[in-house]
Amino acid sequence: MELQLTDDFDIHKIAQSGQCFRWYPLADDQCRIFAGDRTILLSQPSPNRLHISCTETEFADFWHTYFDFPLNYAQMREKILPSDTYLKQAAQYGCGIRILQQAPWEMLITFILSQRKSIPAIQKSVEALCTAAGSPIDIAEDGKTLYGFPSPAQLAALDTDTLAACGLGYRLPYIQKAAQTVAQDPAAFSALAQQSDAELFQSLLAFHGVGAKIAHCVMLFGFHRLDAFPKDVWINRVLDAHYPNGYPFEQYAPFNGIMQQYLFFFGRATHSASI
C-alpha cells in the first residue's frame, strides 16, 4: 500500500536512531523491518510518501500504531523553547524520527544485549537468537527463511551452549534469567504496562543486568513512556556541554523521551563529524 504522510517521518533517521535493531537497508532504497513475529518492506520514494508491503487492514491493525502515527511530532517540535537553541537545532536535524511502539519483551532482551556492543554486533546476536528460537515468518528476497523474535518460552527453552553460540558474552545469564522469569509468568508484561512510570522503572531494575539506562530505554521504546530519558555516553556529553546549569525536564514533560532522541541523534552525528 502507499501512504501519504502528513507528519514527520524519515526511514533512514529512524533506522539510525538507536531504538531498533531489526531495520535492514536493502537495494532500491528499501528497508526490511521486523517487529515481533511480523515483517514488511518499507520505502520512502519522496518525503511525503511511503510504500509499505502490507494490506490496509494490516496497517490499521498494527503498523499505524507501531510507527506512532497517532502522535503529531511536528507539534512536539513546536514545544521547544526559542531560547533552547541547541535542542531546536537538534530537532531540526532529527526531524523525521519517531518513537516506535515496539514490544516490551523484545526491547528488554535487545537492550540487555546492547550493553558494550556495537550496533552491527547487536544485530548479529539478535538475528542469531531469532534463528535459534524464533518461528519462521517469511522468505527473504534471497530465499533465506526469516524468523520472528522468540517468545519468552522459546528463548527460555534454549540451552546454555546454544545461547553462547549467539554471541551473548557476559550478558548470557541476564538474558537466560529474564526469559525464564517471564516464561513462568506470561502475564508479567501486561501487569507492568499498568504501572506508573516510577513503579515500572523499579520493576525493570529488578531484572538481572538491567540498570537505569536500559530500564529507561525499555520504558521509552517498549512501553511508550514518552517522558523516559535514557542517558548514555552521547547524552551525557550533550548535557555536560550544552546544559551545564541543568536540562529543563519540566518544560518538555511529558515528552522528554522525544527530545532525548533528537539530542542523541544530533549529538552522535556532530561528534562523529568532528573526529
PDB file of C-alpha atoms in Angstrom:
ATOM      1  CA  MET A   1       0.000   0.000   0.000  1.00  0.00           C
ATOM      2  CA  GLU A   2       1.008   3.634  -0.406  1.00  0.00           C
ATOM      3  CA  LEU A   3       0.661   6.140   2.406  1.00  0.00           C
ATOM      4  CA  GLN A   4       0.606   9.915   2.065  1.00  0.00           C
ATOM      5  CA  LEU A   5       2.487  11.385   5.026  1.00  0.00           C
ATOM      6  CA  THR A   6       1.220  14.449   6.868  1.00  0.00           C
ATOM      7  CA  ASP A   7       3.767  14.437   9.697  1.00  0.00           C
ATOM      8  CA  ASP A   8       7.474  13.838  10.379  1.00  0.00           C
ATOM      9  CA  PHE A   9       8.823  10.543   9.065  1.00  0.00           C
ATOM     10  CA  ASP A  10      12.271   9.650   7.772  1.00  0.00           C
ATOM     11  CA  ILE A  11      13.013   5.978   7.272  1.00  0.00           C
ATOM     12  CA  HIS A  12      16.794   6.427   7.406  1.00  0.00           C
ATOM     13  CA  LYS A  13      16.830   8.584  10.529  1.00  0.00           C
ATOM     14  CA  ILE A  14      14.590   6.158  12.403  1.00  0.00           C
ATOM     15  CA  ALA A  15      16.798   3.239  11.369  1.00  0.00           C
ATOM     16  CA  GLN A  16      19.873   5.083  12.698  1.00  0.00           C
ATOM     17  CA  SER A  17      18.287   6.455  15.873  1.00  0.00           C
ATOM     18  CA  GLY A  18      19.454   3.647  18.165  1.00  0.00           C
ATOM     19  CA  GLN A  19      15.992   2.430  19.139  1.00  0.00           C
ATOM     20  CA  CYS A  20      15.570  -0.513  16.742  1.00  0.00           C
ATOM     21  CA  PHE A  21      17.917  -3.354  15.843  1.00  0.00           C
ATOM     22  CA  ARG A  22      15.927  -5.170  13.140  1.00  0.00           C
ATOM     23  CA  TRP A  23      15.678  -2.492  10.448  1.00  0.00           C
ATOM     24  CA  TYR A  24      17.861  -3.502   7.499  1.00  0.00           C
ATOM     25  CA  PRO A  25      18.554  -1.382   4.397  1.00  0.00           C
ATOM     26  CA  LEU A  26      18.139  -3.231   1.098  1.00  0.00           C
ATOM     27  CA  ALA A  27      18.625  -2.405  -2.560  1.00  0.00           C
ATOM     28  CA  ASP A  28      16.356   0.133  -4.288  1.00  0.00           C
ATOM     29  CA  ASP A  29      16.194   2.237  -1.114  1.00  0.00           C
ATOM     30  CA  GLN A  30      14.005  -0.330   0.629  1.00  0.00           C
ATOM     31  CA  CYS A  31      14.208  -1.346   4.260  1.00  0.00           C
ATOM     32  CA  ARG A  32      13.298  -4.732   5.736  1.00  0.00           C
ATOM     33  CA  ILE A  33      11.587  -4.186   9.087  1.00  0.00           C
ATOM     34  CA  PHE A  34      10.886  -6.808  11.731  1.00  0.00           C
ATOM     35  CA  ALA A  35       8.523  -6.308  14.660  1.00  0.00           C
ATOM     36  CA  GLY A  36       7.940  -9.356  16.819  1.00  0.00           C
ATOM     37  CA  ASP A  37       6.506 -12.014  14.501  1.00  0.00           C
ATOM     38  CA  ARG A  38       5.846  -9.586  11.639  1.00  0.00           C
ATOM     39  CA  THR A  39       7.970  -8.270   8.812  1.00  0.00           C
ATOM     40  CA  ILE A  40       7.420  -5.787   5.987  1.00  0.00           C
ATOM     41  CA  LEU A  41       9.328  -3.965   3.278  1.00  0.00           C
ATOM     42  CA  LEU A  42       9.267  -0.198   3.581  1.00  0.00           C
ATOM     43  CA  SER A  43      10.454   2.508   1.203  1.00  0.00           C
ATOM     44  CA  GLN A  44      10.112   6.263   1.067  1.00  0.00           C
ATOM     45  CA  PRO A  45      10.262   7.432  -2.563  1.00  0.00           C
ATOM     46  CA  SER A  46       9.619  11.044  -1.530  1.00  0.00           C
ATOM     47  CA  PRO A  47       9.439  12.924   1.804  1.00  0.00           C
ATOM     48  CA  ASN A  48       5.651  12.633   1.959  1.00  0.00           C
ATOM     49  CA  ARG A  49       5.139   9.115   0.550  1.00  0.00           C
ATOM     50  CA  LEU A  50       5.656   5.656   1.990  1.00  0.00           C
ATOM     51  CA  HIS A  51       5.372   2.305   0.256  1.00  0.00           C
ATOM     52  CA  ILE A  52       4.532  -0.469   2.736  1.00  0.00           C
ATOM     53  CA  SER A  53       4.254  -4.151   1.805  1.00  0.00           C
ATOM     54  CA  CYS A  54       1.093  -4.830   3.778  1.00  0.00           C
ATOM     55  CA  THR A  55      -2.633  -4.512   3.315  1.00  0.00           C
ATOM     56  CA  GLU A  56      -4.600  -1.502   4.528  1.00  0.00           C
ATOM     57  CA  THR A  57      -6.158  -3.730   7.184  1.00  0.00           C
ATOM     58  CA  GLU A  58      -2.746  -4.875   8.463  1.00  0.00           C
ATOM     59  CA  PHE A  59      -1.557  -1.288   8.518  1.00  0.00           C
ATOM     60  CA  ALA A  60      -4.585  -0.135  10.500  1.00  0.00           C
ATOM     61  CA  ASP A  61      -4.404  -3.073  12.909  1.00  0.00           C
ATOM     62  CA  PHE A  62      -0.682  -2.913  13.696  1.00  0.00           C
ATOM     63  CA  TRP A  63       1.723  -0.716  11.743  1.00  0.00           C
ATOM     64  CA  HIS A  64      -0.171   2.556  12.249  1.00  0.00           C
ATOM     65  CA  THR A  65       0.422   2.255  15.986  1.00  0.00           C
ATOM     66  CA  TYR A  66       3.913   0.771  15.600  1.00  0.00           C
ATOM     67  CA  PHE A  67       5.073   3.891  13.720  1.00  0.00           C
ATOM     68  CA  ASP A  68       3.344   6.070  16.357  1.00  0.00           C
ATOM     69  CA  PHE A  69       1.233   7.844  13.749  1.00  0.00           C
ATOM     70  CA  PRO A  70      -1.449   8.832  16.304  1.00  0.00           C
ATOM     71  CA  LEU A  71       1.025  11.395  17.700  1.00  0.00           C
ATOM     72  CA  ASN A  72       1.908  14.584  15.798  1.00  0.00           C
ATOM     73  CA  TYR A  73       5.666  15.079  16.013  1.00  0.00           C
ATOM     74  CA  ALA A  74       5.664  18.429  14.251  1.00  0.00           C
ATOM     75  CA  GLN A  75       3.611  19.736  17.173  1.00  0.00           C
ATOM     76  CA  MET A  76       6.114  18.231  19.607  1.00  0.00           C
ATOM     77  CA  ARG A  77       8.943  20.170  17.959  1.00  0.00           C
ATOM     78  CA  GLU A  78       6.935  23.372  18.328  1.00  0.00           C
ATOM     79  CA  LYS A  79       7.074  22.941  22.113  1.00  0.00           C
ATOM     80  CA  ILE A  80      10.818  23.626  22.154  1.00  0.00           C
ATOM     81  CA  LEU A  81      11.709  26.944  23.777  1.00  0.00           C
ATOM     82  CA  PRO A  82      13.044  29.586  21.337  1.00  0.00           C
ATOM     83  CA  SER A  83      15.897  30.157  23.772  1.00  0.00           C
ATOM     84  CA  ASP A  84      16.841  26.457  23.709  1.00  0.00           C
ATOM     85  CA  THR A  85      18.918  26.874  20.579  1.00  0.00           C
ATOM     86  CA  TYR A  86      20.794  23.570  20.825  1.00  0.00           C
ATOM     87  CA  LEU A  87      17.615  21.483  21.122  1.00  0.00           C
ATOM     88  CA  LYS A  88      15.981  23.448  18.307  1.00  0.00           C
ATOM     89  CA  GLN A  89      18.967  22.686  16.105  1.00  0.00           C
ATOM     90  CA  ALA A  90      18.906  19.028  17.176  1.00  0.00           C
ATOM     91  CA  ALA A  91      15.176  18.716  16.464  1.00  0.00           C
ATOM     92  CA  GLN A  92      15.586  20.243  13.034  1.00  0.00           C
ATOM     93  CA  TYR A  93      18.439  17.842  12.265  1.00  0.00           C
ATOM     94  CA  GLY A  94      16.498  14.858  13.617  1.00  0.00           C
ATOM     95  CA  CYS A  95      13.148  15.816  12.080  1.00  0.00           C
ATOM     96  CA  GLY A  96      11.601  12.563  10.874  1.00  0.00           C
ATOM     97  CA  ILE A  97      12.485  10.457  13.912  1.00  0.00           C
ATOM     98  CA  ARG A  98       9.518   8.864  15.650  1.00  0.00           C
ATOM     99  CA  ILE A  99       9.400   6.732  18.794  1.00  0.00           C
ATOM    100  CA  LEU A 100       8.412   3.299  17.540  1.00  0.00           C
ATOM    101  CA  GLN A 101       5.923   1.372  19.659  1.00  0.00           C
ATOM    102  CA  GLN A 102       7.883  -1.869  19.920  1.00  0.00           C
ATOM    103  CA  ALA A 103       7.181  -4.957  22.011  1.00  0.00           C
ATOM    104  CA  PRO A 104       8.364  -4.546  25.632  1.00  0.00           C
ATOM    105  CA  TRP A 105       9.690  -8.123  25.771  1.00  0.00           C
ATOM    106  CA  GLU A 106      11.770  -7.652  22.647  1.00  0.00           C
ATOM    107  CA  MET A 107      13.102  -4.326  23.944  1.00  0.00           C
ATOM    108  CA  LEU A 108      14.100  -5.860  27.275  1.00  0.00           C
ATOM    109  CA  ILE A 109      16.180  -8.572  25.624  1.00  0.00           C
ATOM    110  CA  THR A 110      17.723  -6.437  22.870  1.00  0.00           C
ATOM    111  CA  PHE A 111      18.744  -3.651  25.223  1.00  0.00           C
ATOM    112  CA  ILE A 112      20.229  -6.080  27.743  1.00  0.00           C
ATOM    113  CA  LEU A 113      22.118  -7.478  24.775  1.00  0.00           C
ATOM    114  CA  SER A 114      23.175  -3.995  23.619  1.00  0.00           C
ATOM    115  CA  GLN A 115      25.499  -3.356  26.569  1.00  0.00           C
ATOM    116  CA  ARG A 116      29.041  -2.614  25.372  1.00  0.00           C
ATOM    117  CA  LYS A 117      28.300  -3.814  21.846  1.00  0.00           C
ATOM    118  CA  SER A 118      28.366  -2.033  18.502  1.00  0.00           C
ATOM    119  CA  ILE A 119      25.112  -1.905  16.527  1.00  0.00           C
ATOM    120  CA  PRO A 120      26.334  -4.456  13.926  1.00  0.00           C
ATOM    121  CA  ALA A 121      27.344  -6.802  16.744  1.00  0.00           C
ATOM    122  CA  ILE A 122      23.971  -6.340  18.448  1.00  0.00           C
ATOM    123  CA  GLN A 123      22.147  -7.095  15.210  1.00  0.00           C
ATOM    124  CA  LYS A 124      24.246 -10.204  14.610  1.00  0.00           C
ATOM    125  CA  SER A 125      23.414 -11.579  18.065  1.00  0.00           C
ATOM    126  CA  VAL A 126      19.725 -10.672  17.765  1.00  0.00           C
ATOM    127  CA  GLU A 127      19.458 -12.478  14.433  1.00  0.00           C
ATOM    128  CA  ALA A 128      21.255 -15.483  15.892  1.00  0.00           C
ATOM    129  CA  LEU A 129      18.708 -15.638  18.718  1.00  0.00           C
ATOM    130  CA  CYS A 130      15.822 -15.321  16.269  1.00  0.00           C
ATOM    131  CA  THR A 131      17.205 -18.086  14.068  1.00  0.00           C
ATOM    132  CA  ALA A 132      17.861 -20.345  17.063  1.00  0.00           C
ATOM    133  CA  ALA A 133      14.497 -19.902  18.778  1.00  0.00           C
ATOM    134  CA  GLY A 134      12.088 -17.789  16.714  1.00  0.00           C
ATOM    135  CA  SER A 135       9.297 -19.035  14.449  1.00  0.00           C
ATOM    136  CA  PRO A 136       9.604 -18.795  10.639  1.00  0.00           C
ATOM    137  CA  ILE A 137       7.549 -15.850   9.372  1.00  0.00           C
ATOM    138  CA  ASP A 138       8.574 -15.216   5.750  1.00  0.00           C
ATOM    139  CA  ILE A 139      11.064 -15.886   2.971  1.00  0.00           C
ATOM    140  CA  ALA A 140      13.639 -13.198   2.140  1.00  0.00           C
ATOM    141  CA  GLU A 141      14.491 -11.873  -1.306  1.00  0.00           C
ATOM    142  CA  ASP A 142      17.475 -14.246  -1.487  1.00  0.00           C
ATOM    143  CA  GLY A 143      15.393 -17.270  -0.476  1.00  0.00           C
ATOM    144  CA  LYS A 144      16.507 -17.415   3.142  1.00  0.00           C
ATOM    145  CA  THR A 145      13.970 -18.069   5.879  1.00  0.00           C
ATOM    146  CA  LEU A 146      13.124 -15.072   8.057  1.00  0.00           C
ATOM    147  CA  TYR A 147      12.387 -15.586  11.739  1.00  0.00           C
ATOM    148  CA  GLY A 148      10.337 -13.648  14.242  1.00  0.00           C
ATOM    149  CA  PHE A 149      11.632 -12.585  17.624  1.00  0.00           C
ATOM    150  CA  PRO A 150      11.426 -15.518  20.066  1.00  0.00           C
ATOM    151  CA  SER A 151       8.804 -15.547  22.775  1.00  0.00           C
ATOM    152  CA  PRO A 152       9.909 -15.866  26.417  1.00  0.00           C
ATOM    153  CA  ALA A 153       9.081 -19.580  26.328  1.00  0.00           C
ATOM    154  CA  GLN A 154      11.015 -20.135  23.095  1.00  0.00           C
ATOM    155  CA  LEU A 155      14.056 -18.296  24.430  1.00  0.00           C
ATOM    156  CA  ALA A 156      13.877 -19.998  27.822  1.00  0.00           C
ATOM    157  CA  ALA A 157      13.950 -23.387  26.072  1.00  0.00           C
ATOM    158  CA  LEU A 158      17.441 -22.782  24.635  1.00  0.00           C
ATOM    159  CA  ASP A 159      20.308 -24.435  26.452  1.00  0.00           C
ATOM    160  CA  THR A 160      23.383 -22.511  27.571  1.00  0.00           C
ATOM    161  CA  ASP A 161      25.577 -23.750  24.718  1.00  0.00           C
ATOM    162  CA  THR A 162      23.084 -22.584  22.104  1.00  0.00           C
ATOM    163  CA  LEU A 163      22.797 -19.200  23.770  1.00  0.00           C
ATOM    164  CA  ALA A 164      26.567 -18.893  23.951  1.00  0.00           C
ATOM    165  CA  ALA A 165      26.805 -19.564  20.217  1.00  0.00           C
ATOM    166  CA  CYS A 166      24.634 -16.465  19.660  1.00  0.00           C
ATOM    167  CA  GLY A 167      27.458 -14.227  20.891  1.00  0.00           C
ATOM    168  CA  LEU A 168      25.821 -13.078  24.116  1.00  0.00           C
ATOM    169  CA  GLY A 169      29.044 -12.964  26.123  1.00  0.00           C
ATOM    170  CA  TYR A 170      28.679 -11.910  29.750  1.00  0.00           C
ATOM    171  CA  ARG A 171      25.046 -10.967  29.051  1.00  0.00           C
ATOM    172  CA  LEU A 172      24.072 -14.632  28.640  1.00  0.00           C
ATOM    173  CA  PRO A 173      22.917 -15.256  32.249  1.00  0.00           C
ATOM    174  CA  TYR A 174      20.968 -11.975  32.246  1.00  0.00           C
ATOM    175  CA  ILE A 175      19.058 -12.947  29.108  1.00  0.00           C
ATOM    176  CA  GLN A 176      18.573 -16.531  30.213  1.00  0.00           C
ATOM    177  CA  LYS A 177      17.195 -15.454  33.595  1.00  0.00           C
ATOM    178  CA  ALA A 178      14.874 -12.854  32.039  1.00  0.00           C
ATOM    179  CA  ALA A 179      13.476 -15.450  29.629  1.00  0.00           C
ATOM    180  CA  GLN A 180      12.918 -17.983  32.394  1.00  0.00           C
ATOM    181  CA  THR A 181      11.277 -15.402  34.669  1.00  0.00           C
ATOM    182  CA  VAL A 182       8.840 -14.110  32.055  1.00  0.00           C
ATOM    183  CA  ALA A 183       8.119 -17.582  30.644  1.00  0.00           C
ATOM    184  CA  GLN A 184       6.955 -18.628  34.118  1.00  0.00           C
ATOM    185  CA  ASP A 185       4.586 -15.624  34.256  1.00  0.00           C
ATOM    186  CA  PRO A 186       3.274 -14.872  30.737  1.00  0.00           C
ATOM    187  CA  ALA A 187       1.099 -12.047  32.067  1.00  0.00           C
ATOM    188  CA  ALA A 188       4.066 -10.221  33.579  1.00  0.00           C
ATOM    189  CA  PHE A 189       4.381  -7.568  30.896  1.00  0.00           C
ATOM    190  CA  SER A 190       0.654  -6.888  30.833  1.00  0.00           C
ATOM    191  CA  ALA A 191       0.868  -6.175  34.557  1.00  0.00           C
ATOM    192  CA  LEU A 192       3.914  -3.941  34.090  1.00  0.00           C
ATOM    193  CA  ALA A 193       2.037  -1.897  31.493  1.00  0.00           C
ATOM    194  CA  GLN A 194      -0.466  -0.876  34.166  1.00  0.00           C
ATOM    195  CA  GLN A 195       2.181   0.564  36.472  1.00  0.00           C
ATOM    196  CA  SER A 196       3.126   4.209  36.857  1.00  0.00           C
ATOM    197  CA  ASP A 197       6.399   5.379  35.350  1.00  0.00           C
ATOM    198  CA  ALA A 198       8.103   5.265  38.742  1.00  0.00           C
ATOM    199  CA  GLU A 199       6.775   1.770  39.501  1.00  0.00           C
ATOM    200  CA  LEU A 200       7.691   0.487  36.053  1.00  0.00           C
ATOM    201  CA  PHE A 201      11.228   1.810  36.370  1.00  0.00           C
ATOM    202  CA  GLN A 202      11.728  -0.080  39.642  1.00  0.00           C
ATOM    203  CA  SER A 203      10.168  -3.252  38.225  1.00  0.00           C
ATOM    204  CA  LEU A 204      12.538  -3.227  35.258  1.00  0.00           C
ATOM    205  CA  LEU A 205      15.537  -2.688  37.528  1.00  0.00           C
ATOM    206  CA  ALA A 206      14.593  -5.975  39.240  1.00  0.00           C
ATOM    207  CA  PHE A 207      15.676  -7.891  36.112  1.00  0.00           C
ATOM    208  CA  HIS A 208      19.287  -9.053  36.353  1.00  0.00           C
ATOM    209  CA  GLY A 209      21.551  -6.991  34.135  1.00  0.00           C
ATOM    210  CA  VAL A 210      19.181  -4.029  33.885  1.00  0.00           C
ATOM    211  CA  GLY A 211      20.446  -0.663  35.064  1.00  0.00           C
ATOM    212  CA  ALA A 212      18.940   2.809  34.814  1.00  0.00           C
ATOM    213  CA  LYS A 213      19.840   3.374  31.159  1.00  0.00           C
ATOM    214  CA  ILE A 214      18.393   0.060  29.954  1.00  0.00           C
ATOM    215  CA  ALA A 215      15.280   0.489  32.104  1.00  0.00           C
ATOM    216  CA  HIS A 216      14.620   3.903  30.562  1.00  0.00           C
ATOM    217  CA  CYS A 217      15.207   2.513  27.050  1.00  0.00           C
ATOM    218  CA  VAL A 218      12.676  -0.270  27.640  1.00  0.00           C
ATOM    219  CA  MET A 219      10.215   2.237  29.086  1.00  0.00           C
ATOM    220  CA  LEU A 220      10.582   4.593  26.120  1.00  0.00           C
ATOM    221  CA  PHE A 221      10.825   2.183  23.200  1.00  0.00           C
ATOM    222  CA  GLY A 222       8.822  -0.735  24.601  1.00  0.00           C
ATOM    223  CA  PHE A 223       6.177   0.718  26.903  1.00  0.00           C
ATOM    224  CA  HIS A 224       5.930   4.050  25.031  1.00  0.00           C
ATOM    225  CA  ARG A 225       6.507   6.066  28.196  1.00  0.00           C
ATOM    226  CA  LEU A 226       7.436   9.217  26.337  1.00  0.00           C
ATOM    227  CA  ASP A 227       8.866  11.032  29.352  1.00  0.00           C
ATOM    228  CA  ALA A 228      11.600   8.418  29.873  1.00  0.00           C
ATOM    229  CA  PHE A 229      15.028   9.928  29.204  1.00  0.00           C
ATOM    230  CA  PRO A 230      17.790   7.317  28.715  1.00  0.00           C
ATOM    231  CA  LYS A 231      21.275   8.631  29.443  1.00  0.00           C
ATOM    232  CA  ASP A 232      24.289   7.109  27.740  1.00  0.00           C
ATOM    233  CA  VAL A 233      27.714   8.495  26.860  1.00  0.00           C
ATOM    234  CA  TRP A 234      26.292  10.588  23.992  1.00  0.00           C
ATOM    235  CA  ILE A 235      23.524  12.172  26.060  1.00  0.00           C
ATOM    236  CA  ASN A 236      25.862  12.832  28.973  1.00  0.00           C
ATOM    237  CA  ARG A 237      28.261  14.638  26.636  1.00  0.00           C
ATOM    238  CA  VAL A 238      25.413  16.774  25.312  1.00  0.00           C
ATOM    239  CA  LEU A 239      24.156  17.619  28.794  1.00  0.00           C
ATOM    240  CA  ASP A 240      27.642  18.487  30.038  1.00  0.00           C
ATOM    241  CA  ALA A 241      28.475  20.644  27.029  1.00  0.00           C
ATOM    242  CA  HIS A 242      25.177  22.408  26.378  1.00  0.00           C
ATOM    243  CA  TYR A 243      23.194  22.269  29.634  1.00  0.00           C
ATOM    244  CA  PRO A 244      25.773  22.937  32.366  1.00  0.00           C
ATOM    245  CA  ASN A 245      23.066  24.511  34.534  1.00  0.00           C
ATOM    246  CA  GLY A 246      20.682  21.616  34.105  1.00  0.00           C
ATOM    247  CA  TYR A 247      18.339  20.340  31.433  1.00  0.00           C
ATOM    248  CA  PRO A 248      14.755  21.738  31.535  1.00  0.00           C
ATOM    249  CA  PHE A 249      12.898  18.469  32.079  1.00  0.00           C
ATOM    250  CA  GLU A 250       9.805  20.181  33.451  1.00  0.00           C
ATOM    251  CA  GLN A 251       9.468  22.298  30.327  1.00  0.00           C
ATOM    252  CA  TYR A 252       9.281  19.304  27.992  1.00  0.00           C
ATOM    253  CA  ALA A 253       7.336  16.868  30.165  1.00  0.00           C
ATOM    254  CA  PRO A 254       5.682  14.510  29.369  1.00  0.00           C
ATOM    255  CA  PHE A 255       7.634  14.231  26.090  1.00  0.00           C
ATOM    256  CA  ASN A 256      11.247  14.298  27.260  1.00  0.00           C
ATOM    257  CA  GLY A 257      11.892  10.991  25.510  1.00  0.00           C
ATOM    258  CA  ILE A 258      11.198  12.540  22.118  1.00  0.00           C
ATOM    259  CA  MET A 259      13.588  15.373  22.887  1.00  0.00           C
ATOM    260  CA  GLN A 260      16.159  12.822  24.033  1.00  0.00           C
ATOM    261  CA  GLN A 261      16.053  11.175  20.622  1.00  0.00           C
ATOM    262  CA  TYR A 262      16.760  14.475  18.881  1.00  0.00           C
ATOM    263  CA  LEU A 263      19.641  15.194  21.253  1.00  0.00           C
ATOM    264  CA  PHE A 264      21.065  11.671  20.899  1.00  0.00           C
ATOM    265  CA  PHE A 265      20.852  11.627  17.097  1.00  0.00           C
ATOM    266  CA  PHE A 266      22.318  15.113  16.679  1.00  0.00           C
ATOM    267  CA  GLY A 267      24.968  14.739  19.383  1.00  0.00           C
ATOM    268  CA  ARG A 268      26.274  11.488  17.967  1.00  0.00           C
ATOM    269  CA  ALA A 269      26.298  12.836  14.393  1.00  0.00           C
ATOM    270  CA  THR A 270      28.081  16.076  15.215  1.00  0.00           C
ATOM    271  CA  HIS A 271      30.645  14.363  17.460  1.00  0.00           C
ATOM    272  CA  SER A 272      31.444  11.820  14.751  1.00  0.00           C
ATOM    273  CA  ALA A 273      31.773  14.612  12.179  1.00  0.00           C
ATOM    274  CA  SER A 274      34.289  16.421  14.367  1.00  0.00           C
ATOM    275  CA  ILE A 275      36.599  13.406  14.748  1.00  0.00           C
TER     276      ILE A 275
END
